[in-house]
CSV table of C-alpha atoms in Angstrom, one decimal:
chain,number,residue,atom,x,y,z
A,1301,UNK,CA,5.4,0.5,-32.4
A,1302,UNK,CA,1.8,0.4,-33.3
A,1303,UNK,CA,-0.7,-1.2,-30.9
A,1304,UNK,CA,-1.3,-4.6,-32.5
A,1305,UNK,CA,-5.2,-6.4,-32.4
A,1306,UNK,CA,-4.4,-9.7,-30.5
A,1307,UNK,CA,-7.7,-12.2,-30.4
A,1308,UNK,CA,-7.5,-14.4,-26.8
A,1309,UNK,CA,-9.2,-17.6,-28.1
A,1310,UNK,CA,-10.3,-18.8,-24.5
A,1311,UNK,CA,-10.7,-16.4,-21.5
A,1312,UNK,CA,-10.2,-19.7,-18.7
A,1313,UNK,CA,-7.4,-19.5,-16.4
A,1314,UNK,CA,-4.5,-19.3,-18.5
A,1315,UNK,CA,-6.3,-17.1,-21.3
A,1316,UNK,CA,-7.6,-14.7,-18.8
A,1317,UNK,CA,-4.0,-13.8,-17.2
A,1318,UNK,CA,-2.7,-13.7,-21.0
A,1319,UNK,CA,-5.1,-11.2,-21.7
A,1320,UNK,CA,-4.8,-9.1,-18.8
A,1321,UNK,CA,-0.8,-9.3,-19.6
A,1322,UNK,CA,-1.0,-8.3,-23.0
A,1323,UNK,CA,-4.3,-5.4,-22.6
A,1324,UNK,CA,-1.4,-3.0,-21.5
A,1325,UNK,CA,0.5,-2.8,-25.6
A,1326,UNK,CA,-2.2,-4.4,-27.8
A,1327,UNK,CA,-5.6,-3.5,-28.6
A,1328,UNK,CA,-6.8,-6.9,-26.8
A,1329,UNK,CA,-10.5,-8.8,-28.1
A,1330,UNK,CA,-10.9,-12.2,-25.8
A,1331,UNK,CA,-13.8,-14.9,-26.9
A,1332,UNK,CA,-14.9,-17.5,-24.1
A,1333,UNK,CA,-17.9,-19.7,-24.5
A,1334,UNK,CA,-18.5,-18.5,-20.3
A,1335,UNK,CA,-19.7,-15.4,-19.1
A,1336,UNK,CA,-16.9,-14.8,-17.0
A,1337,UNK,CA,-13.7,-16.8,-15.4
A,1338,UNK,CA,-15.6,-20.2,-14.7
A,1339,UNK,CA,-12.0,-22.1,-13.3
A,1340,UNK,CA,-11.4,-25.6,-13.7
A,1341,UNK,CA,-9.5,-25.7,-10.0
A,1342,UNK,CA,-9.8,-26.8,-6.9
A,1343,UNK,CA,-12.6,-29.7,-8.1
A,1344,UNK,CA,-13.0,-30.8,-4.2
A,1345,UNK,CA,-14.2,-27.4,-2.6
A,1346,UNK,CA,-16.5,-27.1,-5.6
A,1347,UNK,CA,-18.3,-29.9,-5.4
A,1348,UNK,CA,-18.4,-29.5,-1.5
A,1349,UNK,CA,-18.2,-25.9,-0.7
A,1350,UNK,CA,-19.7,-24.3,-3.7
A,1351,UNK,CA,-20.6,-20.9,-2.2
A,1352,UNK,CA,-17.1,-20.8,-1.0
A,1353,UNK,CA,-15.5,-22.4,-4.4
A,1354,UNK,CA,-17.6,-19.5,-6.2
A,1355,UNK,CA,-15.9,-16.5,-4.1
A,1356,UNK,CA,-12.9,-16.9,-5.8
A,1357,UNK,CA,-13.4,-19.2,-8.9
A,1358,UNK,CA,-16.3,-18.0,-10.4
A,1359,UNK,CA,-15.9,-14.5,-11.3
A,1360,UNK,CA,-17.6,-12.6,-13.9
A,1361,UNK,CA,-15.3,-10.7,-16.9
A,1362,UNK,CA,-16.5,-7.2,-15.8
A,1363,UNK,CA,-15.3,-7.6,-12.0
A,1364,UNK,CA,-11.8,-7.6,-13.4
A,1365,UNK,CA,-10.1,-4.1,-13.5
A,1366,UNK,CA,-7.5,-4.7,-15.9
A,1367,UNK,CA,-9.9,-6.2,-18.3
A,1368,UNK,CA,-11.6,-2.7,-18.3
A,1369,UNK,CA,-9.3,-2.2,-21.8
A,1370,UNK,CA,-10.3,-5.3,-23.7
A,1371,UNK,CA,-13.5,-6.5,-25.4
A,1372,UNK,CA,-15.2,-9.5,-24.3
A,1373,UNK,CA,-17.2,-11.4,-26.3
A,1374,UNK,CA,-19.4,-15.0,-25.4
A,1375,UNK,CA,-19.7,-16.5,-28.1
A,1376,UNK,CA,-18.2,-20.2,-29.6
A,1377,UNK,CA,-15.4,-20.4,-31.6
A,1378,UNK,CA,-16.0,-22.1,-34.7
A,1379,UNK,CA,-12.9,-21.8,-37.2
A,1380,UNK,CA,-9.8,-19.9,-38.4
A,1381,UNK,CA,-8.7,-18.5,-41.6
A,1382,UNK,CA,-5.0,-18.6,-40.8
A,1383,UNK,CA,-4.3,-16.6,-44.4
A,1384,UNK,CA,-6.9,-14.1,-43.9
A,1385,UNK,CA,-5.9,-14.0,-40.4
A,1386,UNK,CA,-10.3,-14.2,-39.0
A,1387,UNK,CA,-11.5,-16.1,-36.3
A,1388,UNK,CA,-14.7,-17.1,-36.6
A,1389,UNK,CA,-17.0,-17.9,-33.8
A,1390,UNK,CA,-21.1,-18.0,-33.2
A,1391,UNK,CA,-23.2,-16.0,-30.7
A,1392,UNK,CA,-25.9,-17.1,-28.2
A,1393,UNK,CA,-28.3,-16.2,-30.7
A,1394,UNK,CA,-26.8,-18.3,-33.3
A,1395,UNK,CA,-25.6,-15.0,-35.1
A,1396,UNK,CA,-22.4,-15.8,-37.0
A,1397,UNK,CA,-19.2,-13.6,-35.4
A,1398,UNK,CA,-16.1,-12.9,-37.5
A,1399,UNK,CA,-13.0,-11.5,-35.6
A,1400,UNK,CA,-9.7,-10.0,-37.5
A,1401,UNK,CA,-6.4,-10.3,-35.5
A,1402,UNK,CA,-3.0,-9.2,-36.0
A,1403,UNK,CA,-1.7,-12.1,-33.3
A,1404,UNK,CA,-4.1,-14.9,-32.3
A,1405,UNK,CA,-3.4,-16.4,-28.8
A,1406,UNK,CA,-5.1,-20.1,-28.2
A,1407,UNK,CA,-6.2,-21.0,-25.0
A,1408,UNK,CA,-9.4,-22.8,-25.2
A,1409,UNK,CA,-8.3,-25.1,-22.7
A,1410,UNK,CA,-8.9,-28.7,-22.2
A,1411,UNK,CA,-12.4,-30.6,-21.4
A,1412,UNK,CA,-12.2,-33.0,-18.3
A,1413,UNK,CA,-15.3,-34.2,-17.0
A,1414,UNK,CA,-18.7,-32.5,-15.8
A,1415,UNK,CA,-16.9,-29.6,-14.3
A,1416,UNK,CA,-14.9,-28.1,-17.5
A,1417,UNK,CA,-16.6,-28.8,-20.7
A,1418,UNK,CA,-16.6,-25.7,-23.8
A,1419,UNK,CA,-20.4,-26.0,-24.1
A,1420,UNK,CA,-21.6,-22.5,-24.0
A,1421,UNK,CA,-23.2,-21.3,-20.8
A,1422,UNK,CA,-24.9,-18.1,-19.4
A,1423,UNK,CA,-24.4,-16.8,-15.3
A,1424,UNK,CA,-27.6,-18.5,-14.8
A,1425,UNK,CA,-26.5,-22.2,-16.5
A,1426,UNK,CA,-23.3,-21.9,-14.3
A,1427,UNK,CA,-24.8,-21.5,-11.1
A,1428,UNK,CA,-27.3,-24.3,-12.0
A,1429,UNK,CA,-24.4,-26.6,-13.0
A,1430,UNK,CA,-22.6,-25.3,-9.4
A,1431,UNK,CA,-26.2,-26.1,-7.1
A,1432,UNK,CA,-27.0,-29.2,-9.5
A,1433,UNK,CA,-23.9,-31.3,-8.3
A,1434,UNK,CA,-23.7,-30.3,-4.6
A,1435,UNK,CA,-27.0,-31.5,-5.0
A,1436,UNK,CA,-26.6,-34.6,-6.0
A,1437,UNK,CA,-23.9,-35.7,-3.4
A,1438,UNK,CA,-25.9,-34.2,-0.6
A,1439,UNK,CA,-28.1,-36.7,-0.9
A,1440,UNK,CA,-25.8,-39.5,-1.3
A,1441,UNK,CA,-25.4,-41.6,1.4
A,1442,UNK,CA,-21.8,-42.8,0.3
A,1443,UNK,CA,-19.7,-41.7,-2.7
A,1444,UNK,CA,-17.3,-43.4,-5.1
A,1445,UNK,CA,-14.4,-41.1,-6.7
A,1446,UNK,CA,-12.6,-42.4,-10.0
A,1447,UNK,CA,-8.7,-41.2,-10.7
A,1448,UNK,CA,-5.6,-40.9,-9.4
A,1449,UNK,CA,-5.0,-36.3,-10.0
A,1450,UNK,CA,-5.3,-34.1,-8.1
A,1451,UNK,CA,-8.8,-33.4,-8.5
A,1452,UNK,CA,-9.9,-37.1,-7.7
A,1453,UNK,CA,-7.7,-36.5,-4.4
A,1454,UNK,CA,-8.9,-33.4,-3.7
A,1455,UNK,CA,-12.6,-34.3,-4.4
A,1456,UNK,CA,-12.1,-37.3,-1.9
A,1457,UNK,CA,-10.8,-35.5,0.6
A,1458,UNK,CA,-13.2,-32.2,0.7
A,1459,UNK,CA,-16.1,-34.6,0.7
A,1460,UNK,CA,-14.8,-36.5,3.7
A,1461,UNK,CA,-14.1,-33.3,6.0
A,1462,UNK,CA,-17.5,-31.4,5.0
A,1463,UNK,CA,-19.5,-34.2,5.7
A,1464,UNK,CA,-18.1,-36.5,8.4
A,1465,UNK,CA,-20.6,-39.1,7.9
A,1466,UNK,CA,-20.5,-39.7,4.3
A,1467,UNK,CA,-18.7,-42.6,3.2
A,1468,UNK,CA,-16.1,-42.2,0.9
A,1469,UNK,CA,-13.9,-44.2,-1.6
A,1470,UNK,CA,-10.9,-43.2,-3.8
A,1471,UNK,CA,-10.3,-45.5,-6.2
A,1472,UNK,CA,-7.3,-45.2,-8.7
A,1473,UNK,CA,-5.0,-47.6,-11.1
A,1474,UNK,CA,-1.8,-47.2,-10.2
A,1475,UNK,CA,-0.3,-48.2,-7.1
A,1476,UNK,CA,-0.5,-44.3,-5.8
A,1477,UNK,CA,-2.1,-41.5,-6.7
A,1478,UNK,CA,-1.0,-38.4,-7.6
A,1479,UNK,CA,1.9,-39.5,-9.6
A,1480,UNK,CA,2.4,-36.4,-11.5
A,1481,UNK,CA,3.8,-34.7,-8.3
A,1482,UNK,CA,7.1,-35.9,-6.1
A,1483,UNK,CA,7.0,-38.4,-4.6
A,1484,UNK,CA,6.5,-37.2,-1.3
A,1485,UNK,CA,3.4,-35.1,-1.8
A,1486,UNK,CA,1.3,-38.6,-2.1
A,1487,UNK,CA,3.0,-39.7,1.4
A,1488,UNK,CA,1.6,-36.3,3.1
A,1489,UNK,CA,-1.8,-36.6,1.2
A,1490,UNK,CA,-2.6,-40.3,1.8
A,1491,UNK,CA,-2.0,-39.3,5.6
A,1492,UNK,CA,-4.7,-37.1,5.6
A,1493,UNK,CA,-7.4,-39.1,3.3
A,1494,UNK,CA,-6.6,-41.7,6.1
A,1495,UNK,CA,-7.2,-39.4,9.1
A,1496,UNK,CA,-10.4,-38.8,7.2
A,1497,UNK,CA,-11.4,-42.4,7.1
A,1498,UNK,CA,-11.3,-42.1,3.3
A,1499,UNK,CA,-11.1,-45.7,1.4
A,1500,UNK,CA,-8.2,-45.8,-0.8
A,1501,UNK,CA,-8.3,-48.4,-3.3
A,1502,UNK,CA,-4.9,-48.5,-5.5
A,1503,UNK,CA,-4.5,-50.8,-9.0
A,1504,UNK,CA,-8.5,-50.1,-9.8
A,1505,UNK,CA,-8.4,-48.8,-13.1
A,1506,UNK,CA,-12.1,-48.2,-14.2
A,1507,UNK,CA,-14.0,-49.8,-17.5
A,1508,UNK,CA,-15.4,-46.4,-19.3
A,1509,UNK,CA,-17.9,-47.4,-21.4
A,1510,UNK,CA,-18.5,-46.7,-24.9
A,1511,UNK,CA,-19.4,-43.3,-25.6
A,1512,UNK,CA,-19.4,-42.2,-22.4
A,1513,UNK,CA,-17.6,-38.8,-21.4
A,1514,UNK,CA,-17.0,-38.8,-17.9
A,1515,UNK,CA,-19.4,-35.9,-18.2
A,1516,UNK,CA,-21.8,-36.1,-15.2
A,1517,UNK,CA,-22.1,-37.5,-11.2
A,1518,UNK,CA,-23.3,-41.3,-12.1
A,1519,UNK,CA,-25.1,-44.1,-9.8
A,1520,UNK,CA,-24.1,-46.9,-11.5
A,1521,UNK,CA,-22.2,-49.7,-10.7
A,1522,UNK,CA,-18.5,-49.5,-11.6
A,1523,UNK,CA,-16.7,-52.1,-13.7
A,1524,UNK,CA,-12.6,-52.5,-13.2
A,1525,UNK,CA,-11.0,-53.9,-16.2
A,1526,UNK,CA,-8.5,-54.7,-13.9
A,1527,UNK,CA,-10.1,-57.7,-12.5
A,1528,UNK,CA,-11.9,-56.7,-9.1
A,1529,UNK,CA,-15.4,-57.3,-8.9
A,1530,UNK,CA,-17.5,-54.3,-9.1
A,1531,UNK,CA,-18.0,-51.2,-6.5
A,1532,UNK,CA,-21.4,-49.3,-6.2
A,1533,UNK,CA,-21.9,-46.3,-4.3
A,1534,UNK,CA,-24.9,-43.5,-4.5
A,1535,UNK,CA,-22.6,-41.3,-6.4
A,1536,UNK,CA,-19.7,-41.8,-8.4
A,1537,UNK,CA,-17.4,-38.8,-9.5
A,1538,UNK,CA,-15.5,-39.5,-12.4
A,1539,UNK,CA,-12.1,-37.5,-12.7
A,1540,UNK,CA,-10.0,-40.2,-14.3
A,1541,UNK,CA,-7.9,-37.1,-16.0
A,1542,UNK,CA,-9.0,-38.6,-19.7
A,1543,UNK,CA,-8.9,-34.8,-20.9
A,1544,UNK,CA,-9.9,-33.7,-24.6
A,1545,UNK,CA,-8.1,-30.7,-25.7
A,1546,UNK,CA,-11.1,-28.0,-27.5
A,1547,UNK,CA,-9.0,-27.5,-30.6
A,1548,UNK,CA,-12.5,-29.0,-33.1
A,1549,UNK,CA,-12.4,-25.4,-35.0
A,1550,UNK,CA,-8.6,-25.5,-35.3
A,1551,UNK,CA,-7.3,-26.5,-39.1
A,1552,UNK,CA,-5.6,-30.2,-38.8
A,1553,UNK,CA,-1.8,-28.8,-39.5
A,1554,UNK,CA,-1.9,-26.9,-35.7
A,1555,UNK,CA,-2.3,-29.9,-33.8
A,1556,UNK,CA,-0.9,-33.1,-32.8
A,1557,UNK,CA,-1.7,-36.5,-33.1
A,1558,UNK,CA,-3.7,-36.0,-29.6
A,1559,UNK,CA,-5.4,-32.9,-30.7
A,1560,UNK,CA,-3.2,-30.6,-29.0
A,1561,UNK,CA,-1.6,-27.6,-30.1
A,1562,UNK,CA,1.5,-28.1,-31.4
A,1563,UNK,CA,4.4,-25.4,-30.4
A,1564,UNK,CA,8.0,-24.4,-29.8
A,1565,UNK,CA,9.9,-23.7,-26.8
A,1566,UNK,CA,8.4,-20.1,-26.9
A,1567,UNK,CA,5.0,-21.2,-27.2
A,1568,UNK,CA,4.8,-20.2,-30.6
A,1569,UNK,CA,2.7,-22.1,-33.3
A,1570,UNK,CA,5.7,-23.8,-36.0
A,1571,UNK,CA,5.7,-22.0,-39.0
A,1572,UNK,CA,3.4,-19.0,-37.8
A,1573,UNK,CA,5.4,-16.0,-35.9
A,1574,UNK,CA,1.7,-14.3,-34.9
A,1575,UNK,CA,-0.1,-17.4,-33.5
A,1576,UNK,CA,0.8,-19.0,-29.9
A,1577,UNK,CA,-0.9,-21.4,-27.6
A,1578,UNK,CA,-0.8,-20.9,-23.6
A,1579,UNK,CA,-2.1,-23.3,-21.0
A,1580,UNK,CA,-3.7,-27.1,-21.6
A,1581,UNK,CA,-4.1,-27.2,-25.1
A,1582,UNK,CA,-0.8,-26.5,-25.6
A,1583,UNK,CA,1.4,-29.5,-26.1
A,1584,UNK,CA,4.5,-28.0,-24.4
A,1585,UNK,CA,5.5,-30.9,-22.5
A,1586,UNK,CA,3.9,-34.0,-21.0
A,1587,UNK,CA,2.3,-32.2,-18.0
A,1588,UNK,CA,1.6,-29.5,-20.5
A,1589,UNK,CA,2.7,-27.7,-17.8
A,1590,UNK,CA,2.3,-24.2,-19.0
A,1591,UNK,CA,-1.3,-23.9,-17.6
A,1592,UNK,CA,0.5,-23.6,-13.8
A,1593,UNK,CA,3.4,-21.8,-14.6
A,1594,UNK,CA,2.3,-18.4,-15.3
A,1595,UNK,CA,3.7,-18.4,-19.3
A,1596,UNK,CA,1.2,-15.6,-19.7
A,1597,UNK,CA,4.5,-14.0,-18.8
A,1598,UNK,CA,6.3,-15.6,-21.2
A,1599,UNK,CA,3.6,-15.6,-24.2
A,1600,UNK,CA,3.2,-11.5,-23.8
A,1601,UNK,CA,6.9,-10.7,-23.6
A,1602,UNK,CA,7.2,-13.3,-27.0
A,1603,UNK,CA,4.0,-11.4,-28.7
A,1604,UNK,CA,6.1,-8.0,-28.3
A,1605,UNK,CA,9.0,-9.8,-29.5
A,1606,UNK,CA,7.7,-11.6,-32.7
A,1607,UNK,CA,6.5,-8.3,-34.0
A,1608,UNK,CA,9.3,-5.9,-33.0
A,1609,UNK,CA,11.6,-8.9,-34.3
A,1610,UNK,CA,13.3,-9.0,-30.7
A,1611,UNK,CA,14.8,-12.5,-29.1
A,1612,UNK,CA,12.2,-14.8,-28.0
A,1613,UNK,CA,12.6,-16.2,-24.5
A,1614,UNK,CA,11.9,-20.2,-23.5
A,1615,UNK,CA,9.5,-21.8,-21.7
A,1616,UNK,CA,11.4,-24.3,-19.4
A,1617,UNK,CA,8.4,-26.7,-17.7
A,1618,UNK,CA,8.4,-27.8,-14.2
A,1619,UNK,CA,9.3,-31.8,-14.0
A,1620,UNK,CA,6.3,-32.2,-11.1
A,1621,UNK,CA,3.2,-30.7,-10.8
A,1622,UNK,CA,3.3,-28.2,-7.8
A,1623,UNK,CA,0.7,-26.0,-6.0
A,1624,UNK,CA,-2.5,-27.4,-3.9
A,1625,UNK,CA,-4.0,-30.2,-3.8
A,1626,UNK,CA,-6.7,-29.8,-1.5
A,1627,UNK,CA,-7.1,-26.4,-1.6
A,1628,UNK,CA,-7.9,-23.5,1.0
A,1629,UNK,CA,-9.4,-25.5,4.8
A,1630,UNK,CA,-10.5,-23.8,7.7
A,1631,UNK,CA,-6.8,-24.6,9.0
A,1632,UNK,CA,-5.3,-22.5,5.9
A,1633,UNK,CA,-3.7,-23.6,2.6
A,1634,UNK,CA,-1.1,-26.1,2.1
A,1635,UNK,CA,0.7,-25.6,-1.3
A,1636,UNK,CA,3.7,-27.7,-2.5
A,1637,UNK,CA,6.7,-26.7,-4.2
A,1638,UNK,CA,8.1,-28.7,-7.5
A,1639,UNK,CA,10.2,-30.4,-5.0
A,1640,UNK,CA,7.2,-32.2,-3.2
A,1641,UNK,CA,8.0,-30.0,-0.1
A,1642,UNK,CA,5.2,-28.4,1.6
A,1643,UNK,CA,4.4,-25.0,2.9
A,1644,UNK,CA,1.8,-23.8,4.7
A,1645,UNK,CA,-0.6,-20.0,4.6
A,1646,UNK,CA,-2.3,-19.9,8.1
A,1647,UNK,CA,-6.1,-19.4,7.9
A,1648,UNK,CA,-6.4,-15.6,8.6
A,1649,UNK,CA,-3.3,-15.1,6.0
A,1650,UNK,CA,-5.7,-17.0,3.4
A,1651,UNK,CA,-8.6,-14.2,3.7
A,1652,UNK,CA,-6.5,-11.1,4.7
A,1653,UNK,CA,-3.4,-11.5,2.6
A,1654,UNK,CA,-3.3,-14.3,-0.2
A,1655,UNK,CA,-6.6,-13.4,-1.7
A,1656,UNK,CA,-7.2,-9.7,-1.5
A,1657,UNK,CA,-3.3,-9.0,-1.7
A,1658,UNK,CA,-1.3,-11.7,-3.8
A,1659,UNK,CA,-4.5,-12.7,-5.6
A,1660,UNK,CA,-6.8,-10.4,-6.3
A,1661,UNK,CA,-4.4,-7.1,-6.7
A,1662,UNK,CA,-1.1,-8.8,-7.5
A,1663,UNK,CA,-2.1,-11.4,-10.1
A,1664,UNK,CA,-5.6,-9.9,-11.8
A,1665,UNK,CA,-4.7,-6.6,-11.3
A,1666,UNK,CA,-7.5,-6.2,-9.1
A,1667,UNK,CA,-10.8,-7.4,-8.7
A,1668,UNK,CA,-14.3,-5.7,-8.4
A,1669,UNK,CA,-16.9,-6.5,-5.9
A,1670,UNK,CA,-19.7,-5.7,-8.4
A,1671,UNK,CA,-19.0,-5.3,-11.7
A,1672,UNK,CA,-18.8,-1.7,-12.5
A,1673,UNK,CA,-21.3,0.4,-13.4
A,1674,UNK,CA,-20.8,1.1,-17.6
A,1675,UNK,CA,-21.4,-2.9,-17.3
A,1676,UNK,CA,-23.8,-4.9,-19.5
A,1677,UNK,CA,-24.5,-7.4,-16.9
């Protein structure tokens, strides 16, 4: 079978690993409106640890070995012609960009506060976003947090431990957070936030006003529209999870009445066999869990499959959320299971064998330490 041209709309986590998957059969073109893989995890050690968060988060396209095959190109997507099967996107310059495909993958990922928004954004704009927020709560003296996910917990809880002093406050709506994961993950977590002397404030649910995007660190009071006077802090981190899928340049018929991407059980757009959708903006399920489940898997084997006329296989979601919360401490990595249950990587394990081994070589492939040579940055 002929090597097919497969356009990766979106190059964040899920889009990335679909690419890499699919670079080994396909000739492979991937758009992102970042310079490189700009993750949307592990919010908490971002805001607090960025030089550490950057290490393994922030990791520019041309450090990746097994993106060595496909071609990479920043620019913002802007529309489709599903007929003439053409993506259309614009570069920095403003230069229009036009991009044939034989299979169109979309993963352009959701937006979701200050920390993933589609806006496009050079090395230099990144790092400034990175230094700009650390920043900002360095030189608070106490600090609000808004939501009840796993980045308003692990936001809370990273600020606590890397700065002892700082007074912090979690406030979310129902009565506990976290409620997209068993049960028993909150019980272990809320033991911790209270070892680190962390306020938890349960039935708060926040008044967002008009207009307003969640989009940046704000010193404003906060309003509860359930009933409790207000709360003022000198920061206040808004991760209340209100996400907004980036599907603007899709044609209406794709998505859903939220703006997702509508799909079947194999991640495969209704009533087009070459496009599928991978990772948040993919309205698989109500956790749209396919972001955390590794269906780059799944959508590469179904690619091969859809053109060779093979059977499809099915994506079967998780019913809890499941990985961590808080992300790598100098005590190691606790990572939950579906289940709720908890295990944990010891500290040297973390450095010596989950990232250079599991990570770095078993999931990417492997990465560079400097982009290689032949490379434009």
């Amino acid at each position: 079978m002929s090597r097919r041209r497969v356009v990766v709309a979106g190059l964040g986590d899920s889009g990335l690993l679909t690419a890499i998957q699919l670079a080994r059969h396909n000739d492979v073109v991937g758009l992102s409106a970042k310079p490189g893989l700009v993750s949307g995890q592990e919010l908490g050690v971002r805001l607090s640890r960025p030089d550490e968060w950057t290490r393994n988060y922030w990791i520019p396209f041309e450090r990746f070995r097994a993106l060595d095959g496909v071609r990479t190109l920043h620019a913002t997507l802007t529309g489709v012609n599903l007929g003439a099967r053409t993506v259309f996107a614009q570069n920095p310059d403003g230069s229009a960009l036009t991009e044939p495909y034989d299979t169109l993958i979309i993963s352009t990922g959701v937006s979701n506060g200050f920390w993933r928004q589609p806006s496009l954004q050079s090395s230099t704009d990144v790092a400034e976003d990175l230094r700009a927020a650390h920043q900002r709560l360095i030189s608070a003296r106490s600090v609000i947090v808004i939501g009840g996910g796993a980045a308003a917990v692990s936001s809370a809880a990273n600020l606590a431990m890397t700065w002892p002093n700082l007074r912090v406050d979690l406030y979310f709506p129902g009565e506990r957070a976290l409620t997209q994961h068993a049960p028993r993950v909150w019980d272990r977590i809320r033991r911790r936030l209270n070892e680190l002397h962390v306020g938890l404030h349960p039935g708060h649910r926040a008044l967002i006003p008009e207009g307003f995007a969640c989009d940046r660190i704000t010193d404003q009071p906060v309003q509860w529209i359930s009933g409790q006077s207000p709360a003022s802090a000198g920061a206040v981190v808004w991760a209340t999870g209100r996400v907004r899928p980036n599907t603007d340049w899709l044609p209406p018929e794709l998505r859903d009445e939220h703006g997702f991407v509508r799909v079947t059980p194999q991640l495969q757009v209704p009533g087009h066999r070459n496009i599928f959708a991978v990772g948040d903006v993919a309205a698989t399920d109500p956790l749209r869990a396919s972001a955390r489940n590794r269906a780059d898997h799944l959508v590469a084997h179904n690619v091969r499959a859809a053109a060779s006329g093979r059977p499809m296989r099915t994506y079967r979601p998780a019913a809890h959320r499941w990985g961590s919360v808080l992300g790598a401490q100098p005590d190691g990595l606790e990572v939950f299971a579906p289940s709720g249950h908890a295990f944990r990587f010891p500290a040297w394990s973390v450095e010596r064998v989950l990232q250079p081994w599991i990570v770095s070589r078993g999931i990417y492939r492997g990465i560079r330490d400097t982009p290689r040579k032949d490379s434009p940055a």
